[in-house]
Amino acid sequence: MASSSAQARLQAIHSHLSIRPCFHRHTIHNDTSTGPADLTRERANASFEIADMTEIILRGKENVVAQSLAFQMIQRDPELRMHQGHNYDLTRDEDREQTLRQVVRTIQLRNLNFETRFNNAMVHAMAFYSEAFWMMFVHDLLFKQTFEFLGTSQQQDKWMGDIKRWRVLGCFAMTELGHSSNLPGLETTSTFDRTTDEFVIHSPTLTSTKWWIGMAGRTATHSVAVCRTLIDGNDYGVNWFIVPLRDRKTGRLFPGVVCGDVGQKASRQGLDTGYIQFTHVRIPRENMLQRWASFTPQGVFRPSPNQAVSYAPLISERFATLRSNLVTLSQSLTIAVRYGAVRRQGAHDEQILDYQTHQTMLMPGVAFIYLLNIVEREVCKKWEQVKEFAQTDAKQFLLELPEQHCVAASFKATMSWYVTEVLESCRRSCGGHAYSAYNAIPGLIGDFGVVTVGGGDNVVLMQQSARFLISALRKAQAGQEVKGSVDYMNDYDRVPLITKTSFQDPRDLLSHELVIDTLKWVSLKKTIELQEILSNAGADFDTIWNAHQTELVRVADIHAWRHFLIIYQCGIQPEKTRKPEAYAMLKKMGQLMSTFVLKRHLDLLLEEGYFDGLHAKLVKQLFLDQCKDLRKDAVALMDAWAIPDFVLKAPIGKYDGDIYPAYFAAVNAAQKSFEPSEYWLKYAAPLVNAPQPTQVEVALTTTLPPVSLDDRKTDKGQERQETWKYESDRRLGMSLSQTED
Amino acid sequence: MASSSAQARLQAIHSHLSIRPCFHRHTIHNDTSTGPADLTRERANASFEIADMTEIILRGKENVVAQSLAFQMIQRDPELRMHQGHNYDLTRDEDREQTLRQVVRTIQLRNLNFETRFNNAMVHAMAFYSEAFWMMFVHDLLFKQTFEFLGTSQQQDKWMGDIKRWRVLGCFAMTELGHSSNLPGLETTSTFDRTTDEFVIHSPTLTSTKWWIGMAGRTATHSVAVCRTLIDGNDYGVNWFIVPLRDRKTGRLFPGVVCGDVGQKASRQGLDTGYIQFTHVRIPRENMLQRWASFTPQGVFRPSPNQAVSYAPLISERFATLRSNLVTLSQSLTIAVRYGAVRRQGAHDEQILDYQTHQTMLMPGVAFIYLLNIVEREVCKKWEQVKEFAQTDAKQFLLELPEQHCVAASFKATMSWYVTEVLESCRRSCGGHAYSAYNAIPGLIGDFGVVTVGGGDNVVLMQQSARFLISALRKAQAGQEVKGSVDYMNDYDRVPLITKTSFQDPRDLLSHELVIDTLKWVSLKKTIELQEILSNAGADFDTIWNAHQTELVRVADIHAWRHFLIIYQCGIQPEKTRKPEAYAMLKKMGQLMSTFVLKRHLDLLLEEGYFDGLHAKLVKQLFLDQCKDLRKDAVALMDAWAIPDFVLKAPIGKYDGDIYPAYFAAVNAAQKSFEPSEYWLKYAAPLVNAPQPTQVEVALTTTLPPVSLDDRKTDKGQERQETWKYESDRRLGMSLSQTED
């Protein structure tokens, strides 16, 4: 060959040995170089001070400092930090151990008498860091508040010291295997034994087993259990009882108490959800919580004046879901928004956050968490005031309870449904990379699903809310002024006189009052319609209710969002003078959510003729414009939540945007070996190295039995099902019914 | 005490020792007694023969028999069956091993030359049994079809024997870390070396790493890799190359090839998804697949006449998602519907399936899988015909490709989005019990999410479909008749003359023609509008396209569902005479889906004035009525899918409805011990046994540093971010960039 081919050969060898890339005219697009620059540019273009927004989110400078210190503590402390940097590759037991270790360490810290502000910041920071950490609220909120609502002052004196210092570990035994939403149908019994002055707690059936009880599986030493109360042959409905579960010194279950582990869940494996069966467990009479239901000194039982009071801890739980919504969404949106700014695709290598569909997927969520943060502050403040009444003014407490129940129930339901949608949008926005556990989103989604059914099934809660609306309307129609979130029912006779909206200019849609009035109109119209139908139902009430269940849930949804927008509008006013730039953003986000809510109900508004086609198109176009506009500040808006990288635990959501090396590193860190696995050698090697086939070595039938038409003549499906109803798998379907009643 | 109290005492002792339940007036409601009776009654009331429906679903008697035998084989064979009865508690390695074992065993069975029908039934049955089993389609579909579409007959002769018998294990290396949707932007290079007649395959950057490659992590011995082809300094776009990965005898990676494991995913841990980096790997020229792009005998390279042909295997993949939709949904709906019939709650202990919201959540899904089953059959039949042309008539193949691409892309996208909704509905319908991994639904959901972004991101696919619609309209407007799914574009001048629907009677909505015409009207109207806007866009085309991206996706969605309903209507006609009762049900389900589709687009129909408020209300009411009506047959309709209990692996979905003992048994089977865990003794015991606090033993600061306002004066956020930008976690963020370019 000529010297040119020798040269070519040399070149080839050089290329082969060199680690430099082959020549190609196509520009190497390497995202590791554009990601950081993209995020820097986004931040530089923010239209507000990120630090100001962080102060608003965390509710003051002092909290910002406390939160920083808390995150610093967590990142350093060897018992608080996750040893692998994340929990995605842990076994269930390892996850449980890590979570318990973190919870105990947090409590030990708290017991050392730091400032309340720092203690709160620690718990808040840990909740961001670890989804399973929320188990501590089983004790700190559900268990503790049961005593606060339902215990006498003597009972509180006796127990609260230990509860606050976690010298008991409590769980909340309410749900049963066979009963979740229908609490009056609970089966666990508590029977009073006058001769020994004891209550006997018993799970009479398999379906009465307490089920989905957080911390019960391996951890809790005590429970508060809600039981059907039987005294002198009378059924007094449900009351709460303190039932010890385990010996505090040894951790062993007490006789008559079985606590088991519910096992693998969709996610949140770090929390030991469990079941409890009581078999004639005896507790002293004073273990019944007796603020509302009680015994006279003569031993006469006085039942609770209001069964609703037994469920007061649930109101707290439902308001608490608003906080967990924020923790979950602020993380998933931080990841998705940053990734959207860093990831480039398309014919022009554009940032995917520039796609309209990306904006409509993510921007409403970004706005939503800002609104929810303000609203959560306000509704929790109100609920704290009402809770006080439980200690000081029982009458006032009972008066306020229905509205609080309605707000908690409808917000819990409506918001958790919406959060589920936003989470799915975050997942899709991250493309395939959200399929990786190492990018946090699968775990966040897996965890969250249960919120739509736990703490009260959402559909049930929305119906309770609808009932409240209808009852408020009835009161108003009877001439009684109604207050609170339902105050607009007072206008039941005036509002329906309006038949159509008056707005023409799209800028009118930016008016808070116009949006609120529109939602008021449609909510009132629907409530009036439904109330009329139901009031004529007579004995068929339940059937008629069910035939309109979808509409009832919908009107409750509209009402909840309207109330949500109103609370937000009030809640942001103080920032108008304090932080005008940030306030402008907050207002903008409120407007986006308002348009979003209108858009959701356009079909109704069009159907009822309140809007015409032109109005609907204006709403839709405004929504697209607002999403596009908010995109400009999206990265800064998520930065303001100030969630450190080590907490996000998602390489594609890193603060600096240099995502691919980090992602690759996380994946590599999880790889134990590059050697061929033993099971490859055992199963794949023989297959790929099989000799060419010569003869069939195993004599198996190669024809199938003929099909006879006679096989089919029978009752509907009776015989045919035999074909596929196989011998039960001995592991599944193993019945323990012989040991149950 | 008097004798009555002695008697009371005796009674108490008797109660204490007895295992009989305490007396209470409340009727013990024990679902274990009502569940089986409920399901029996539901089945007895079915309005069709379940066996007939099974034949329709499985497409013939012979398939029903083959399927039965296949399930029997799986349940018995120790290498096919899951050793724990399910895979929910396996570690990732255990899951991988089990899956590989199952795949290999299935192939070994197939290699023994059973009937094709039985072989197909085995694969089908295994796919129901194990979500991870789908990994075999990486080889059997993606890898194999790449040869069938893109290989010469000599290349096929050389490789197909081994591929069919799995003497090579193939994977499909397309997606890269930095490029998924934008395939023209792929970075992996294949550079032709004339001196050695080899191609040199190279991953020049970290982002060029092949990523999300099923079976690549631990298993595949070979890959087909799509690479940017560089020959004599020219970039010829993408082509496919056969690149060996591992030594077949030892399983060891070849030098220059790194295959790593992508690690923990949202679900489907049994499939070893991996990444691949090629470092100057040399392959012979004949490893380039050369049916379309090839070298002349003189060594001149002729690129492919049509880049689209390189993506033909993706069309197969997208049609295959329709089958996986069915496998996933038929299982989750079987579980949810049976549970809905067995679970009783509410004031009257009603079956939850009687709730309207339950019906609207589940009934459309039940109908949908029946429609999808027929439609999948039809579109796959058509695609098989077109695939043949790839071998026999290249010109015809290229002609048919665009329509096939549009149908595959839009159906994959539209249907997977809808499946995600139905899965979420199934989850919510099962309440808390769907949070348990042992009830299958969490795994089904975790698996499925990736389908909306993998195989082509749905939003990207829908835009491709929209482009096809617009291009068909343009052709029609230019006087060229268009055929296939877009044939209605030919009416572009007549249809817009109609401004409003003519129906008044709700029964008109049961007419297939009316629904199809309505969808035609709105699809055509929107396409014409968008086409006009885009044709005036000029140089701003991309910006204008993006500004209408949401609408474009929507019109593609309407078009897809319309086409779907049309295919179904044709597809069920043969059953009219063959099985009239079953046909009546199929027709009913088609009507329900038709109403459902109209309902989804009511806002558009109202906006455009084609429907008025009354029409909309009729559609909504009809939908509620149809869901209620279908509920009566829901259990039977799901029974007809004939999925055995051992395959469902969900106690709450058991055929016999005796769910609670089985559920409890599954949970107990997973419990390793009831002893207090070591970590309880280590962490919890010290906490609960801590002495009452006397003094703070550890000297830690209890005050926080004062906040200085001066800290904040700076560039936007520049300094403040320091507070929470912590030292990088050394495990995350570890950069390998020193070893990369």
Coordinates of C-alpha atoms in Angstrom, one line a residue, chain B residues 28 123 171 259 275 292 298 366 393 533 643 681 706:
Chain B
I28 CA -71.3 -8.1 63.6
V123 CA -45.4 -15.7 26.4
C171 CA -30.7 -5.3 23.4
C259 CA -22.3 -2.1 30.5
Y275 CA -26.2 1.9 30.3
W292 CA -31.5 0.5 3.3
Q298 CA -16.7 -0.6 -5.0
V366 CA -63.8 -1.8 32.0
D393 CA -41.9 -4.2 -1.8
I533 CA -52.3 30.0 11.5
I643 CA -56.8 -14.2 35.0
L681 CA -33.6 -2.1 71.6
P706 CA -28.4 37.4 65.5

